[in-house]
Amino acid sequence: MARDMSDKDILKMELEQLQKEVKNTREPVSKTTKEIYEWVEAQAAEDPLIKGVPEDKNPFKEKGGCIITCDFLWQN
């Protein structure tokens, strides 16, 4: 997208983005870190990356086992 724009258009777009960002209220990291930590801890019980997926509900589980036959080795 930026390749199709002139330098002036890119600078205008960047300026508009900065004007939007300056309106955001800023919070100290000490406050937001605690809130994020508490939210993550509250969600951990339902997180499939932490607790795993039951085998009967796993959509990626192989349907059958892999069977390798070696008949061609014995046909000399």
XYZ file of N, CA, C and O in Angstrom:
304
model
N 0.823 -1.184 0.000
C 0.000 0.000 0.000
C 0.868 1.249 0.000
O 0.619 2.173 -0.744
N 1.891 1.267 0.836
C 2.728 2.463 0.949
C 3.518 2.709 -0.336
O 3.876 3.846 -0.624
N 3.762 1.665 -1.126
C 4.509 1.854 -2.370
C 3.719 2.668 -3.374
O 4.297 3.305 -4.241
N 2.399 2.634 -3.267
C 1.546 3.364 -4.200
C 1.308 4.807 -3.763
O 0.638 5.554 -4.464
N 1.868 5.194 -2.623
C 1.603 6.518 -2.069
C 2.825 7.411 -2.235
O 3.962 6.947 -2.201
N 2.582 8.700 -2.370
C 3.694 9.657 -2.430
C 4.223 9.891 -1.021
O 3.583 9.540 -0.025
N 5.395 10.483 -0.947
C 5.977 10.785 0.364
C 5.062 11.686 1.180
O 4.914 11.521 2.391
N 4.436 12.631 0.504
C 3.518 13.551 1.186
C 2.328 12.785 1.769
O 1.921 13.030 2.909
N 1.767 11.836 0.999
C 0.627 11.048 1.478
C 1.023 10.182 2.672
O 0.254 10.025 3.622
N 2.225 9.625 2.624
C 2.699 8.782 3.736
C 2.856 9.621 4.995
O 2.426 9.216 6.075
N 3.470 10.805 4.860
C 3.642 11.678 6.021
C 2.293 12.124 6.583
O 2.115 12.212 7.795
N 1.331 12.386 5.694
C -0.003 12.783 6.143
C -0.657 11.638 6.924
O -1.256 11.851 7.979
N -0.511 10.421 6.430
C -1.089 9.265 7.104
C -0.431 9.058 8.477
O -1.111 8.783 9.469
N 0.884 9.206 8.533
C 1.589 9.065 9.806
C 1.159 10.141 10.794
O 0.978 9.871 11.986
N 0.998 11.364 10.324
C 0.557 12.460 11.181
C -0.838 12.190 11.737
O -1.096 12.396 12.931
N -1.743 11.704 10.889
C -3.094 11.375 11.353
C -3.059 10.283 12.418
O -3.796 10.349 13.411
N -2.200 9.294 12.224
C -2.088 8.227 13.215
C -1.556 8.769 14.538
O -2.048 8.425 15.608
N -0.548 9.616 14.482
C 0.003 10.202 15.706
C -1.028 11.077 16.419
O -1.084 11.094 17.657
N -1.848 11.781 15.666
C -2.902 12.592 16.284
C -3.917 11.711 17.008
O -4.426 12.089 18.070
N -4.203 10.540 16.451
C -5.105 9.605 17.135
C -4.454 9.060 18.407
O -5.098 8.949 19.449
N -3.173 8.716 18.311
C -2.481 8.117 19.452
C -2.315 9.090 20.613
O -2.360 8.681 21.773
N -2.116 10.366 20.312
C -1.898 11.346 21.376
C -3.162 11.543 22.213
O -3.093 11.942 23.380
N -4.320 11.202 21.653
C -5.579 11.336 22.393
C -5.802 10.188 23.378
O -6.637 10.296 24.271
N -5.073 9.089 23.207
C -5.230 7.947 24.115
C -4.710 8.292 25.503
O -3.666 8.926 25.642
N -5.447 7.873 26.514
C -4.954 8.082 27.870
C -3.867 7.053 28.157
O -3.963 5.900 27.737
N -2.846 7.488 28.842
C -1.727 6.611 29.156
C -1.818 6.181 30.612
O -2.187 6.960 31.471
N -1.505 4.937 30.858
C -1.527 4.382 32.208
C -0.126 3.928 32.575
O 0.614 3.449 31.718
N 0.244 4.034 33.842
C 1.566 3.556 34.236
C 1.658 2.039 34.098
O 0.684 1.317 34.310
N 2.834 1.571 33.732
C 3.052 0.139 33.545
C 2.764 -0.618 34.836
O 2.213 -1.719 34.807
N 3.070 -0.026 35.971
C 2.841 -0.701 37.251
C 1.363 -1.030 37.454
O 1.018 -2.046 38.046
N 0.480 -0.203 36.942
C -0.956 -0.455 37.070
C -1.435 -1.469 36.037
O -2.146 -2.417 36.362
N -1.069 -1.273 34.793
C -1.565 -2.143 33.729
C -0.999 -3.555 33.838
O -1.686 -4.522 33.514
N 0.225 -3.686 34.304
C 0.819 -5.013 34.459
C 0.024 -5.841 35.443
O -0.258 -7.014 35.195
N -0.367 -5.240 36.545
C -1.154 -5.954 37.544
C -2.502 -6.386 36.965
O -2.944 -7.519 37.157
N -3.160 -5.489 36.224
C -4.457 -5.817 35.626
C -4.325 -6.939 34.599
O -5.153 -7.856 34.557
N -3.305 -6.881 33.778
C -3.097 -7.932 32.775
C -2.803 -9.263 33.457
O -3.344 -10.303 33.075
N -1.962 -9.242 34.480
C -1.627 -10.467 35.211
C -2.889 -11.097 35.811
O -3.108 -12.299 35.691
N -3.722 -10.283 36.433
C -4.958 -10.802 37.037
C -5.893 -11.373 35.977
O -6.518 -12.416 36.181
N -5.992 -10.722 34.824
C -6.852 -11.218 33.755
C -6.334 -12.556 33.224
O -7.112 -13.483 33.023
N -5.039 -12.647 33.012
C -4.450 -13.893 32.508
C -4.679 -15.027 33.502
O -5.045 -16.142 33.121
N -4.478 -14.765 34.765
C -4.698 -15.792 35.792
C -6.160 -16.241 35.816
O -6.446 -17.422 35.978
N -7.084 -15.314 35.634
C -8.509 -15.657 35.647
C -8.888 -16.501 34.424
O -9.779 -17.347 34.506
N -8.211 -16.301 33.309
C -8.529 -17.023 32.073
C -7.751 -18.336 31.934
O -8.066 -19.141 31.056
N -6.771 -18.576 32.761
C -5.877 -19.722 32.604
C -6.608 -21.063 32.649
O -6.232 -21.999 31.945
N -7.654 -21.160 33.433
C -8.364 -22.439 33.563
C -9.028 -22.860 32.253
O -9.217 -24.055 32.013
N -9.362 -21.915 31.411
C -10.022 -22.223 30.139
C -9.079 -22.169 28.941
O -9.508 -22.354 27.815
N -7.802 -21.928 29.181
C -6.843 -21.781 28.088
C -6.367 -23.147 27.599
O -5.730 -23.883 28.340
N -6.660 -23.501 26.344
C -6.257 -24.815 25.845
C -4.747 -24.981 25.727
O -4.251 -26.097 25.721
N -4.002 -23.893 25.645
C -2.544 -24.009 25.590
C -1.962 -24.371 26.950
O -0.878 -24.932 27.031
N -2.672 -24.059 28.013
C -2.195 -24.366 29.360
C -2.725 -25.711 29.828
O -1.977 -26.552 30.308
N -4.028 -25.930 29.681
C -4.610 -27.161 30.215
C -4.685 -28.292 29.199
O -4.928 -29.427 29.550
N -4.499 -27.972 27.929
C -4.541 -28.993 26.896
C -5.954 -29.211 26.369
O -6.919 -28.678 26.897
N -6.044 -30.019 25.330
C -7.326 -30.325 24.702
C -7.614 -31.802 24.942
O -6.747 -32.641 24.699
N -8.811 -32.147 25.422
C -9.134 -33.561 25.608
C -9.017 -34.314 24.276
O -9.362 -33.782 23.222
N -8.516 -35.536 24.337
C -8.293 -36.294 23.103
C -9.567 -36.484 22.293
O -9.532 -36.470 21.063
N -10.711 -36.646 22.955
C -11.952 -36.856 22.213
C -12.448 -35.579 21.523
O -13.299 -35.628 20.652
N -11.903 -34.413 21.900
C -12.320 -33.151 21.290
C -11.234 -32.556 20.393
O -11.406 -31.487 19.838
N -10.119 -33.241 20.254
C -8.992 -32.738 19.479
C -9.251 -32.953 17.987
O -9.260 -34.079 17.508
N -9.448 -31.866 17.221
C -9.742 -32.026 15.794
C -8.525 -32.484 14.989
O -8.656 -32.911 13.855
N -7.322 -32.419 15.564
C -6.106 -32.780 14.846
C -5.627 -34.194 15.166
O -4.604 -34.624 14.652
N -6.350 -34.888 16.002
C -5.964 -36.250 16.367
C -6.091 -37.147 15.134
O -7.058 -37.070 14.391
N -5.093 -38.000 14.952
C -5.130 -38.908 13.810
C -6.258 -39.910 13.994
O -6.490 -40.415 15.087
N -6.942 -40.187 12.908
C -8.105 -41.080 12.966
C -7.685 -42.533 13.154
O -8.365 -43.309 13.781
N -6.595 -42.931 12.588
C -6.138 -44.310 12.717
C -4.635 -44.348 12.918
O -3.942 -43.348 12.767
N -4.153 -45.484 13.273
C -2.718 -45.622 13.479
C -1.992 -45.796 12.157
O -2.594 -46.035 11.110
N -0.716 -45.719 12.207
C 0.117 -45.891 11.035
C 0.588 -47.342 10.999
O 1.165 -47.840 11.962
N 0.344 -48.014 9.897
C 0.756 -49.410 9.760
C 1.796 -49.486 8.654
O 1.549 -49.085 7.517
N 2.964 -49.988 8.994
C 4.038 -50.146 8.019
C 4.239 -51.636 7.792
O 4.459 -52.391 8.738
N 4.146 -52.036 6.557
C 4.392 -53.454 6.236
C 5.737 -53.570 5.546
O 6.150 -52.693 4.781
N 6.402 -54.631 5.810
C 7.725 -54.853 5.250
C 7.713 -56.060 4.307
O 8.715 -56.757 4.181
N 6.618 -56.322 3.642
C 6.505 -57.469 2.750
C 7.550 -57.414 1.635
O 8.084 -58.435 1.225
N 7.856 -56.199 1.167
C 8.793 -56.107 0.059
C 10.203 -56.549 0.455
O 10.989 -56.951 -0.370
N 10.536 -56.502 1.730
C 11.855 -56.946 2.184
C 12.017 -58.464 2.104
O 13.117 -58.964 1.944
N 10.953 -59.175 2.239
C 11.014 -60.635 2.316
C 10.751 -61.307 0.976
O 10.660 -62.506 0.877
N 10.610 -60.538 -0.079
C 10.276 -61.122 -1.386
C 11.514 -61.308 -2.256
O 11.488 -61.123 -3.445
N 12.610 -61.713 -1.725
C 13.836 -61.907 -2.514
C 13.830 -63.229 -3.173
O 13.740 -64.257 -3.103
